[in-house]
């Protein structure tokens, strides 16, 4: 759990440094809900200067499979909800435990607008994807 929190904080810090005009302080995209009462939470929400959003899910784990399996199981419904509101969803995935979960990874990649691994050169690809949302 601590490694997962560290990974999220690293991604936020990296994105804030490279995209200083963007907002990464929220965990929810307005008006996106699975049950019409509670807004859906994401690990990170990137809000562009032009008001476009990208939900970003970060998965870093080695020992258990619950997080990656849950994210894989939710990938399609989350993408459908985010797309219906005109926004995007991305995943940052790393950790040896994740790469052993082929079925979950297949779902995540299939229902993601951008999937990268947890290294700076890959996060740079995520940044380029985010920038394209405002073009």
Short mmCIF file of N, CA, C and O in Angstrom, two decimals:
data_model
loop_
_atom_site.label_atom_id
_atom_site.label_comp_id
_atom_site.label_asym_id
_atom_site.label_seq_id
_atom_site.Cartn_x
_atom_site.Cartn_y
_atom_site.Cartn_z
N UNK A 1 0.83 -1.19 0.00
CA UNK A 1 0.00 0.00 0.00
C UNK A 1 0.87 1.26 0.00
O UNK A 1 0.59 2.20 -0.72
N UNK A 2 1.92 1.26 0.81
CA UNK A 2 2.81 2.42 0.85
C UNK A 2 3.48 2.65 -0.49
O UNK A 2 3.62 3.79 -0.94
N UNK A 3 3.88 1.56 -1.18
CA UNK A 3 4.50 1.70 -2.49
C UNK A 3 3.51 2.27 -3.50
O UNK A 3 3.87 3.08 -4.36
N UNK A 4 2.26 1.86 -3.42
CA UNK A 4 1.23 2.39 -4.32
C UNK A 4 1.02 3.87 -4.10
O UNK A 4 0.90 4.65 -5.06
N UNK A 5 0.99 4.30 -2.84
CA UNK A 5 0.84 5.73 -2.54
C UNK A 5 2.06 6.52 -3.01
O UNK A 5 1.92 7.62 -3.54
N UNK A 6 3.23 5.95 -2.83
CA UNK A 6 4.44 6.61 -3.30
C UNK A 6 4.41 6.75 -4.82
O UNK A 6 4.77 7.80 -5.37
N UNK A 7 3.98 5.71 -5.52
CA UNK A 7 3.91 5.75 -6.98
C UNK A 7 2.96 6.85 -7.44
O UNK A 7 3.28 7.62 -8.35
N UNK A 8 1.79 6.95 -6.82
CA UNK A 8 0.84 8.00 -7.17
C UNK A 8 1.44 9.39 -6.94
O UNK A 8 1.31 10.27 -7.79
N UNK A 9 2.08 9.57 -5.81
CA UNK A 9 2.69 10.88 -5.50
C UNK A 9 3.79 11.21 -6.49
O UNK A 9 3.93 12.36 -6.90
N UNK A 10 4.58 10.21 -6.87
CA UNK A 10 5.64 10.44 -7.85
C UNK A 10 5.04 10.89 -9.19
O UNK A 10 5.51 11.85 -9.80
N UNK A 11 3.99 10.21 -9.63
CA UNK A 11 3.36 10.56 -10.90
C UNK A 11 2.79 11.98 -10.83
O UNK A 11 3.00 12.78 -11.75
N UNK A 12 2.11 12.31 -9.75
CA UNK A 12 1.55 13.67 -9.61
C UNK A 12 2.66 14.71 -9.64
O UNK A 12 2.56 15.72 -10.35
N UNK A 13 3.72 14.49 -8.88
CA UNK A 13 4.84 15.44 -8.84
C UNK A 13 5.46 15.59 -10.22
O UNK A 13 5.74 16.71 -10.67
N UNK A 14 5.66 14.49 -10.92
CA UNK A 14 6.26 14.53 -12.25
C UNK A 14 5.36 15.30 -13.22
O UNK A 14 5.84 16.16 -13.98
N UNK A 15 4.06 15.01 -13.19
CA UNK A 15 3.13 15.69 -14.09
C UNK A 15 3.03 17.19 -13.79
O UNK A 15 3.01 18.02 -14.70
N UNK A 16 2.98 17.54 -12.51
CA UNK A 16 2.91 18.95 -12.13
C UNK A 16 4.14 19.73 -12.60
O UNK A 16 4.04 20.87 -13.02
N UNK A 17 5.30 19.07 -12.53
CA UNK A 17 6.54 19.73 -12.96
C UNK A 17 6.53 19.99 -14.46
O UNK A 17 6.95 21.04 -14.92
N UNK A 18 6.02 19.04 -15.23
CA UNK A 18 6.03 19.14 -16.69
C UNK A 18 4.83 19.89 -17.26
O UNK A 18 4.90 20.40 -18.38
N UNK A 19 3.74 19.92 -16.50
CA UNK A 19 2.52 20.59 -16.96
C UNK A 19 2.05 21.57 -15.88
O UNK A 19 1.02 21.36 -15.23
N UNK A 20 2.79 22.66 -15.67
CA UNK A 20 2.50 23.55 -14.55
C UNK A 20 1.15 24.27 -14.64
O UNK A 20 0.62 24.70 -13.61
N UNK A 21 0.56 24.37 -15.82
CA UNK A 21 -0.73 25.05 -15.97
C UNK A 21 -1.91 24.11 -15.77
O UNK A 21 -3.06 24.54 -15.86
N UNK A 22 -1.64 22.85 -15.54
CA UNK A 22 -2.69 21.86 -15.32
C UNK A 22 -2.96 21.72 -13.83
O UNK A 22 -2.13 22.03 -13.00
N UNK A 23 -4.14 21.18 -13.51
CA UNK A 23 -4.51 20.94 -12.12
C UNK A 23 -4.55 19.42 -11.89
O UNK A 23 -5.21 18.70 -12.64
N UNK A 24 -3.87 18.99 -10.86
CA UNK A 24 -3.83 17.56 -10.50
C UNK A 24 -4.29 17.36 -9.05
O UNK A 24 -3.96 16.36 -8.44
N UNK A 25 -5.02 18.30 -8.50
CA UNK A 25 -5.38 18.27 -7.09
C UNK A 25 -6.69 17.57 -6.79
O UNK A 25 -7.02 17.39 -5.64
N UNK A 26 -7.41 17.17 -7.79
CA UNK A 26 -8.69 16.51 -7.53
C UNK A 26 -8.61 15.02 -7.80
O UNK A 26 -7.73 14.56 -8.51
N UNK A 27 -9.56 14.30 -7.24
CA UNK A 27 -9.64 12.84 -7.43
C UNK A 27 -10.90 12.45 -8.21
O UNK A 27 -11.12 11.28 -8.46
N UNK A 28 -11.71 13.45 -8.55
CA UNK A 28 -12.98 13.17 -9.22
C UNK A 28 -13.16 14.09 -10.42
O UNK A 28 -12.68 15.22 -10.41
N UNK A 29 -13.88 13.59 -11.42
CA UNK A 29 -14.29 14.40 -12.56
C UNK A 29 -15.75 14.76 -12.31
O UNK A 29 -16.57 13.87 -12.06
N UNK A 30 -16.07 16.04 -12.36
CA UNK A 30 -17.45 16.44 -12.06
C UNK A 30 -18.47 15.68 -12.91
O UNK A 30 -18.27 15.46 -14.11
N UNK A 31 -19.54 15.26 -12.25
CA UNK A 31 -20.70 14.65 -12.90
C UNK A 31 -20.44 13.26 -13.47
O UNK A 31 -21.16 12.81 -14.35
N UNK A 32 -19.42 12.56 -12.97
CA UNK A 32 -19.21 11.18 -13.37
C UNK A 32 -19.46 10.31 -12.16
O UNK A 32 -18.75 10.39 -11.15
N UNK A 33 -20.50 9.49 -12.27
CA UNK A 33 -20.94 8.67 -11.15
C UNK A 33 -21.43 7.33 -11.66
O UNK A 33 -22.02 7.25 -12.73
N UNK A 34 -21.20 6.28 -10.88
CA UNK A 34 -21.72 4.97 -11.24
C UNK A 34 -23.13 4.75 -10.70
O UNK A 34 -23.84 3.90 -11.16
N UNK A 35 -23.52 5.57 -9.71
CA UNK A 35 -24.82 5.33 -9.08
C UNK A 35 -25.68 6.58 -8.97
O UNK A 35 -26.66 6.60 -8.23
N UNK A 36 -25.35 7.65 -9.66
CA UNK A 36 -26.08 8.92 -9.67
C UNK A 36 -26.11 9.63 -8.32
O UNK A 36 -26.82 10.61 -8.16
N UNK A 37 -25.35 9.16 -7.33
CA UNK A 37 -25.31 9.82 -6.03
C UNK A 37 -23.90 10.22 -5.64
O UNK A 37 -23.68 11.28 -5.08
N UNK A 38 -22.95 9.34 -5.91
CA UNK A 38 -21.58 9.55 -5.47
C UNK A 38 -20.66 9.65 -6.67
O UNK A 38 -20.66 8.77 -7.53
N UNK A 39 -19.89 10.74 -6.74
CA UNK A 39 -18.94 10.88 -7.84
C UNK A 39 -17.90 9.77 -7.77
O UNK A 39 -17.47 9.35 -6.69
N UNK A 40 -17.50 9.29 -8.93
CA UNK A 40 -16.51 8.22 -9.05
C UNK A 40 -15.13 8.77 -8.75
O UNK A 40 -14.74 9.82 -9.27
N UNK A 41 -14.37 8.08 -7.92
CA UNK A 41 -13.01 8.51 -7.56
C UNK A 41 -11.98 7.81 -8.44
O UNK A 41 -12.15 6.65 -8.80
N UNK A 42 -10.92 8.55 -8.73
CA UNK A 42 -9.79 8.03 -9.49
C UNK A 42 -8.52 8.30 -8.69
O UNK A 42 -8.50 9.16 -7.81
N UNK A 43 -7.44 7.61 -9.04
CA UNK A 43 -6.17 7.86 -8.35
C UNK A 43 -5.71 9.30 -8.57
O UNK A 43 -5.30 9.99 -7.65
N UNK A 44 -5.78 9.76 -9.82
CA UNK A 44 -5.37 11.11 -10.19
C UNK A 44 -6.35 11.61 -11.25
O UNK A 44 -6.78 10.85 -12.12
N UNK A 45 -6.68 12.88 -11.20
CA UNK A 45 -7.45 13.50 -12.27
C UNK A 45 -6.64 14.67 -12.80
O UNK A 45 -6.26 15.56 -12.04
N UNK A 46 -6.37 14.64 -14.10
CA UNK A 46 -5.66 15.73 -14.76
C UNK A 46 -6.70 16.65 -15.39
O UNK A 46 -7.53 16.20 -16.18
N UNK A 47 -6.67 17.92 -15.00
CA UNK A 47 -7.59 18.92 -15.55
C UNK A 47 -6.78 19.90 -16.38
O UNK A 47 -5.90 20.58 -15.86
N UNK A 48 -7.08 19.96 -17.67
CA UNK A 48 -6.32 20.81 -18.58
C UNK A 48 -6.73 22.27 -18.43
O UNK A 48 -7.80 22.58 -17.90
N UNK A 49 -5.90 23.18 -18.94
CA UNK A 49 -6.26 24.60 -18.90
C UNK A 49 -7.57 24.90 -19.64
O UNK A 49 -8.26 25.85 -19.31
N UNK A 50 -7.91 24.08 -20.64
CA UNK A 50 -9.14 24.30 -21.41
C UNK A 50 -10.34 23.55 -20.85
O UNK A 50 -11.40 23.52 -21.45
N UNK A 51 -10.17 22.90 -19.70
CA UNK A 51 -11.29 22.23 -19.05
C UNK A 51 -11.51 20.79 -19.46
O UNK A 51 -12.57 20.23 -19.18
N UNK A 52 -10.54 20.17 -20.10
CA UNK A 52 -10.63 18.75 -20.43
C UNK A 52 -10.05 17.94 -19.27
O UNK A 52 -9.13 18.38 -18.60
N UNK A 53 -10.61 16.76 -19.08
CA UNK A 53 -10.18 15.91 -17.97
C UNK A 53 -9.64 14.58 -18.49
O UNK A 53 -10.11 14.04 -19.49
N UNK A 54 -8.70 14.03 -17.73
CA UNK A 54 -8.23 12.67 -17.95
C UNK A 54 -8.08 12.01 -16.58
O UNK A 54 -7.34 12.49 -15.73
N UNK A 55 -8.83 10.93 -16.39
CA UNK A 55 -8.68 10.14 -15.17
C UNK A 55 -7.44 9.27 -15.35
O UNK A 55 -7.23 8.68 -16.40
N UNK A 56 -6.59 9.23 -14.33
CA UNK A 56 -5.37 8.44 -14.39
C UNK A 56 -5.36 7.46 -13.22
O UNK A 56 -5.46 7.86 -12.06
N UNK A 57 -5.26 6.19 -13.54
CA UNK A 57 -5.16 5.14 -12.54
C UNK A 57 -3.72 4.66 -12.49
O UNK A 57 -3.09 4.44 -13.53
N UNK A 58 -3.18 4.52 -11.28
CA UNK A 58 -1.79 4.11 -11.09
C UNK A 58 -1.79 2.78 -10.34
O UNK A 58 -2.44 2.65 -9.31
N UNK A 59 -1.06 1.81 -10.87
CA UNK A 59 -0.98 0.52 -10.21
C UNK A 59 0.48 0.11 -10.08
O UNK A 59 1.17 -0.07 -11.07
N UNK A 60 0.93 -0.02 -8.86
CA UNK A 60 2.30 -0.47 -8.59
C UNK A 60 2.21 -1.51 -7.50
O UNK A 60 1.83 -1.21 -6.37
N UNK A 61 2.49 -2.73 -7.82
CA UNK A 61 2.43 -3.77 -6.81
C UNK A 61 3.29 -4.94 -7.21
O UNK A 61 3.57 -5.14 -8.37
N UNK A 62 3.69 -5.69 -6.23
CA UNK A 62 4.53 -6.86 -6.48
C UNK A 62 3.92 -8.11 -5.84
O UNK A 62 3.96 -9.18 -6.40
N UNK A 63 3.30 -7.96 -4.68
CA UNK A 63 2.96 -9.16 -3.90
C UNK A 63 1.52 -9.64 -4.03
O UNK A 63 1.28 -10.82 -3.93
N UNK A 64 0.56 -8.76 -4.25
CA UNK A 64 -0.83 -9.21 -4.32
C UNK A 64 -1.43 -8.84 -5.67
O UNK A 64 -0.89 -8.01 -6.39
N UNK A 65 -2.56 -9.43 -5.98
CA UNK A 65 -3.17 -9.14 -7.26
C UNK A 65 -4.49 -8.40 -7.14
O UNK A 65 -5.12 -8.11 -8.13
N UNK A 66 -4.93 -8.06 -5.94
CA UNK A 66 -6.26 -7.47 -5.77
C UNK A 66 -6.40 -6.14 -6.50
O UNK A 66 -7.43 -5.88 -7.13
N UNK A 67 -5.42 -5.27 -6.43
CA UNK A 67 -5.54 -3.95 -7.07
C UNK A 67 -5.61 -4.07 -8.58
O UNK A 67 -6.50 -3.49 -9.21
N UNK A 68 -4.72 -4.79 -9.18
CA UNK A 68 -4.70 -4.90 -10.64
C UNK A 68 -5.93 -5.64 -11.15
O UNK A 68 -6.51 -5.28 -12.17
N UNK A 69 -6.38 -6.65 -10.42
CA UNK A 69 -7.59 -7.37 -10.82
C UNK A 69 -8.82 -6.45 -10.73
O UNK A 69 -9.67 -6.46 -11.61
N UNK A 70 -8.90 -5.66 -9.66
CA UNK A 70 -10.02 -4.72 -9.52
C UNK A 70 -10.01 -3.70 -10.64
O UNK A 70 -11.03 -3.43 -11.27
N UNK A 71 -8.84 -3.12 -10.92
CA UNK A 71 -8.75 -2.11 -11.97
C UNK A 71 -9.07 -2.72 -13.34
O UNK A 71 -9.72 -2.07 -14.16
N UNK A 72 -8.62 -3.93 -13.57
CA UNK A 72 -8.95 -4.60 -14.82
C UNK A 72 -10.45 -4.84 -14.96
O UNK A 72 -11.03 -4.63 -16.02
N UNK A 73 -11.08 -5.25 -13.87
CA UNK A 73 -12.52 -5.49 -13.88
C UNK A 73 -13.34 -4.23 -14.06
O UNK A 73 -14.46 -4.28 -14.59
N UNK A 74 -12.82 -3.09 -13.64
CA UNK A 74 -13.54 -1.82 -13.74
C UNK A 74 -13.21 -1.04 -15.01
O UNK A 74 -13.88 -0.05 -15.31
N UNK A 75 -12.23 -1.46 -15.76
CA UNK A 75 -11.71 -0.66 -16.87
C UNK A 75 -12.78 -0.28 -17.89
O UNK A 75 -12.88 0.88 -18.29
N UNK A 76 -13.57 -1.24 -18.33
CA UNK A 76 -14.56 -0.96 -19.37
C UNK A 76 -15.63 0.02 -18.88
O UNK A 76 -15.94 0.99 -19.56
N UNK A 77 -16.18 -0.22 -17.70
CA UNK A 77 -17.25 0.67 -17.21
C UNK A 77 -16.71 2.06 -16.93
O UNK A 77 -17.38 3.06 -17.21
N UNK A 78 -15.50 2.15 -16.42
CA UNK A 78 -14.91 3.47 -16.16
C UNK A 78 -14.67 4.22 -17.47
O UNK A 78 -14.96 5.40 -17.56
N UNK A 79 -14.15 3.53 -18.48
CA UNK A 79 -13.92 4.21 -19.75
C UNK A 79 -15.25 4.66 -20.36
O UNK A 79 -15.36 5.77 -20.86
N UNK A 80 -16.28 3.82 -20.28
CA UNK A 80 -17.59 4.20 -20.81
C UNK A 80 -18.12 5.46 -20.13
O UNK A 80 -18.62 6.37 -20.81
N UNK A 81 -18.03 5.52 -18.82
CA UNK A 81 -18.51 6.69 -18.08
C UNK A 81 -17.72 7.95 -18.43
O UNK A 81 -18.29 9.02 -18.64
N UNK A 82 -16.39 7.81 -18.48
CA UNK A 82 -15.53 8.96 -18.76
C UNK A 82 -15.75 9.44 -20.20
O UNK A 82 -15.88 10.64 -20.46
N UNK A 83 -15.83 8.51 -21.15
CA UNK A 83 -16.05 8.88 -22.54
C UNK A 83 -17.42 9.53 -22.74
O UNK A 83 -17.53 10.47 -23.54
N UNK A 84 -18.43 9.04 -22.05
CA UNK A 84 -19.77 9.62 -22.18
C UNK A 84 -19.79 11.10 -21.80
O UNK A 84 -20.59 11.87 -22.32
N UNK A 85 -18.86 11.48 -20.92
CA UNK A 85 -18.76 12.89 -20.50
C UNK A 85 -17.75 13.66 -21.36
O UNK A 85 -17.49 14.83 -21.10
N UNK A 86 -17.15 13.00 -22.36
CA UNK A 86 -16.23 13.67 -23.26
C UNK A 86 -14.80 13.75 -22.78
O UNK A 86 -14.02 14.58 -23.26
N UNK A 87 -14.43 12.87 -21.86
CA UNK A 87 -13.08 12.90 -21.30
C UNK A 87 -12.34 11.59 -21.60
O UNK A 87 -12.85 10.73 -22.31
N UNK A 88 -11.14 11.44 -21.05
CA UNK A 88 -10.29 10.29 -21.34
C UNK A 88 -9.85 9.62 -20.04
O UNK A 88 -9.97 10.18 -18.95
N UNK A 89 -9.31 8.40 -20.19
CA UNK A 89 -8.77 7.65 -19.06
C UNK A 89 -7.42 7.06 -19.45
O UNK A 89 -7.24 6.62 -20.59
N UNK A 90 -6.48 7.10 -18.52
CA UNK A 90 -5.13 6.57 -18.75
C UNK A 90 -4.72 5.72 -17.56
O UNK A 90 -5.24 5.87 -16.46
N UNK A 91 -3.75 4.85 -17.80
CA UNK A 91 -3.23 3.97 -16.75
C UNK A 91 -1.71 4.03 -16.74
O UNK A 91 -1.07 4.04 -17.80
N UNK A 92 -1.15 4.07 -15.53
CA UNK A 92 0.28 3.92 -15.32
C UNK A 92 0.43 2.60 -14.57
O UNK A 92 -0.08 2.45 -13.46
N UNK A 93 1.11 1.64 -15.20
CA UNK A 93 1.19 0.30 -14.64
C UNK A 93 2.64 -0.13 -14.51
O UNK A 93 3.41 0.00 -15.45
N UNK A 94 2.98 -0.66 -13.36
CA UNK A 94 4.30 -1.22 -13.18
C UNK A 94 4.28 -2.18 -12.01
O UNK A 94 3.31 -2.27 -11.27
N UNK A 95 5.34 -2.90 -11.83
CA UNK A 95 5.44 -3.86 -10.75
C UNK A 95 5.36 -5.27 -11.29
O UNK A 95 4.49 -5.58 -12.10
N UNK A 96 6.23 -6.13 -10.85
CA UNK A 96 6.30 -7.49 -11.37
C UNK A 96 4.98 -8.23 -11.20
O UNK A 96 4.59 -9.01 -12.05
N UNK A 97 4.28 -7.99 -10.11
CA UNK A 97 3.00 -8.66 -9.87
C UNK A 97 1.97 -8.32 -10.92
O UNK A 97 1.15 -9.16 -11.29
N UNK A 98 2.00 -7.10 -11.42
CA UNK A 98 1.04 -6.70 -12.44
C UNK A 98 1.25 -7.44 -13.74
O UNK A 98 0.30 -7.84 -14.40
N UNK A 99 2.49 -7.61 -14.15
CA UNK A 99 2.75 -8.20 -15.45
C UNK A 99 2.43 -9.68 -15.49
O UNK A 99 2.38 -10.28 -16.57
N UNK A 100 2.19 -10.30 -14.35
CA UNK A 100 1.76 -11.69 -14.30
C UNK A 100 0.24 -11.81 -14.44
O UNK A 100 -0.28 -12.89 -14.57
N UNK A 101 -0.46 -10.69 -14.42
CA UNK A 101 -1.92 -10.66 -14.48
C UNK A 101 -2.36 -10.32 -15.90
O UNK A 101 -2.89 -9.27 -16.16
N UNK A 102 -2.14 -11.24 -16.83
CA UNK A 102 -2.35 -10.99 -18.25
C UNK A 102 -3.79 -10.59 -18.55
O UNK A 102 -4.04 -9.65 -19.31
N UNK A 103 -4.75 -11.27 -17.97
CA UNK A 103 -6.15 -10.98 -18.25
C UNK A 103 -6.51 -9.56 -17.82
O UNK A 103 -7.16 -8.81 -18.57
N UNK A 104 -6.11 -9.17 -16.62
CA UNK A 104 -6.40 -7.82 -16.13
C UNK A 104 -5.70 -6.78 -16.99
O UNK A 104 -6.30 -5.75 -17.34
N UNK A 105 -4.46 -7.02 -17.34
CA UNK A 105 -3.72 -6.06 -18.17
C UNK A 105 -4.34 -5.93 -19.55
O UNK A 105 -4.40 -4.84 -20.11
N UNK A 106 -4.81 -7.03 -20.10
CA UNK A 106 -5.47 -6.99 -21.41
C UNK A 106 -6.69 -6.08 -21.34
O UNK A 106 -6.90 -5.24 -22.23
N UNK A 107 -7.50 -6.21 -20.30
CA UNK A 107 -8.68 -5.35 -20.15
C UNK A 107 -8.30 -3.89 -19.98
O UNK A 107 -8.90 -3.01 -20.58
N UNK A 108 -7.29 -3.65 -19.16
CA UNK A 108 -6.85 -2.27 -18.93
C UNK A 108 -6.38 -1.64 -20.24
O UNK A 108 -6.77 -0.52 -20.58
N UNK A 109 -5.56 -2.35 -20.98
CA UNK A 109 -5.06 -1.80 -22.24
C UNK A 109 -6.17 -1.60 -23.26
O UNK A 109 -6.19 -0.61 -23.99
N UNK A 110 -7.12 -2.53 -23.30
CA UNK A 110 -8.22 -2.44 -24.25
C UNK A 110 -9.12 -1.23 -23.94
O UNK A 110 -9.63 -0.60 -24.86
N UNK A 111 -9.31 -0.92 -22.66
CA UNK A 111 -10.23 0.14 -22.28
C UNK A 111 -9.51 1.35 -21.70
O UNK A 111 -10.00 2.00 -20.78
N UNK A 112 -8.36 1.64 -22.26
CA UNK A 112 -7.56 2.79 -21.85
C UNK A 112 -7.27 3.64 -23.08
O UNK A 112 -7.07 3.09 -24.17
N UNK A 113 -7.25 4.94 -22.90
CA UNK A 113 -6.87 5.82 -24.00
C UNK A 113 -5.36 5.99 -24.08
O UNK A 113 -4.84 6.40 -25.12
N UNK A 114 -4.67 5.69 -22.99
CA UNK A 114 -3.21 5.78 -22.95
C UNK A 114 -2.74 4.90 -21.78
O UNK A 114 -3.19 5.08 -20.66
N UNK A 115 -1.84 3.97 -22.07
CA UNK A 115 -1.29 3.12 -21.02
C UNK A 115 0.23 3.20 -21.09
O UNK A 115 0.81 3.01 -22.16
N UNK A 116 0.85 3.51 -19.96
CA UNK A 116 2.30 3.62 -19.89
C UNK A 116 2.81 2.88 -18.67
O UNK A 116 2.04 2.56 -17.76
N UNK A 117 4.11 2.64 -18.64
CA UNK A 117 4.72 2.03 -17.46
C UNK A 117 5.28 3.13 -16.56
O UNK A 117 5.31 4.30 -16.93
N UNK A 118 5.72 2.71 -15.40
CA UNK A 118 6.16 3.64 -14.36
C UNK A 118 7.65 3.95 -14.52
O UNK A 118 8.49 3.47 -13.76
N UNK A 119 7.99 4.71 -15.56
CA UNK A 119 9.34 5.21 -15.72
C UNK A 119 9.24 6.55 -16.43
O UNK A 119 8.25 6.81 -17.13
N UNK A 120 10.22 7.40 -16.24
CA UNK A 120 10.12 8.77 -16.72
C UNK A 120 9.87 8.87 -18.22
O UNK A 120 9.05 9.68 -18.65
N UNK A 121 10.55 8.07 -19.02
CA UNK A 121 10.35 8.16 -20.46
C UNK A 121 8.92 7.78 -20.86
O UNK A 121 8.36 8.33 -21.81
N UNK A 122 8.31 6.87 -20.13
CA UNK A 122 6.92 6.50 -20.38
C UNK A 122 5.97 7.59 -19.87
O UNK A 122 4.96 7.89 -20.51
N UNK A 123 6.29 8.18 -18.72
CA UNK A 123 5.47 9.29 -18.22
C UNK A 123 5.51 10.46 -19.18
O UNK A 123 4.53 11.20 -19.31
N UNK A 124 6.62 10.62 -19.90
CA UNK A 124 6.70 11.66 -20.93
C UNK A 124 5.69 11.37 -22.05
O UNK A 124 5.12 12.31 -22.63
N UNK A 125 5.46 10.11 -22.37
CA UNK A 125 4.44 9.76 -23.36
C UNK A 125 3.05 10.13 -22.85
O UNK A 125 2.21 10.61 -23.61
N UNK A 126 2.81 9.91 -21.57
CA UNK A 126 1.54 10.31 -20.96
C UNK A 126 1.38 11.83 -21.05
O UNK A 126 0.29 12.33 -21.36
N UNK A 127 2.44 12.57 -20.81
CA UNK A 127 2.39 14.02 -20.89
C UNK A 127 2.02 14.46 -22.31
O UNK A 127 1.17 15.34 -22.50
N UNK A 128 2.61 13.84 -23.31
CA UNK A 128 2.28 14.19 -24.70
C UNK A 128 0.82 13.87 -25.00
O UNK A 128 0.13 14.63 -25.68
N UNK A 129 0.33 12.74 -24.46
CA UNK A 129 -1.08 12.41 -24.62
C UNK A 129 -1.97 13.47 -23.98
O UNK A 129 -2.93 13.94 -24.58
N UNK A 130 -1.63 13.86 -22.76
CA UNK A 130 -2.42 14.88 -22.06
C UNK A 130 -2.42 16.20 -22.84
O UNK A 130 -3.47 16.83 -22.98
N UNK A 131 -1.29 16.60 -23.34
CA UNK A 131 -1.21 17.84 -24.12
C UNK A 131 -2.13 17.77 -25.34
O UNK A 131 -2.72 18.78 -25.73
N UNK A 132 -2.24 16.60 -25.94
CA UNK A 132 -3.07 16.46 -27.14
C UNK A 132 -4.56 16.68 -26.85
O UNK A 132 -5.34 16.96 -27.76
N UNK A 133 -4.96 16.57 -25.59
CA UNK A 133 -6.37 16.77 -25.23
C UNK A 133 -6.82 18.20 -25.45
O UNK A 133 -8.00 18.46 -25.65
N UNK A 134 -5.90 19.14 -25.41
CA UNK A 134 -6.25 20.55 -25.58
C UNK A 134 -6.00 21.05 -27.00
O UNK A 134 -6.12 22.24 -27.26
N UNK A 135 -5.64 20.17 -27.92
CA UNK A 135 -5.42 20.60 -29.31
C UNK A 135 -6.69 20.53 -30.11
O UNK A 135 -7.58 19.83 -29.88
#
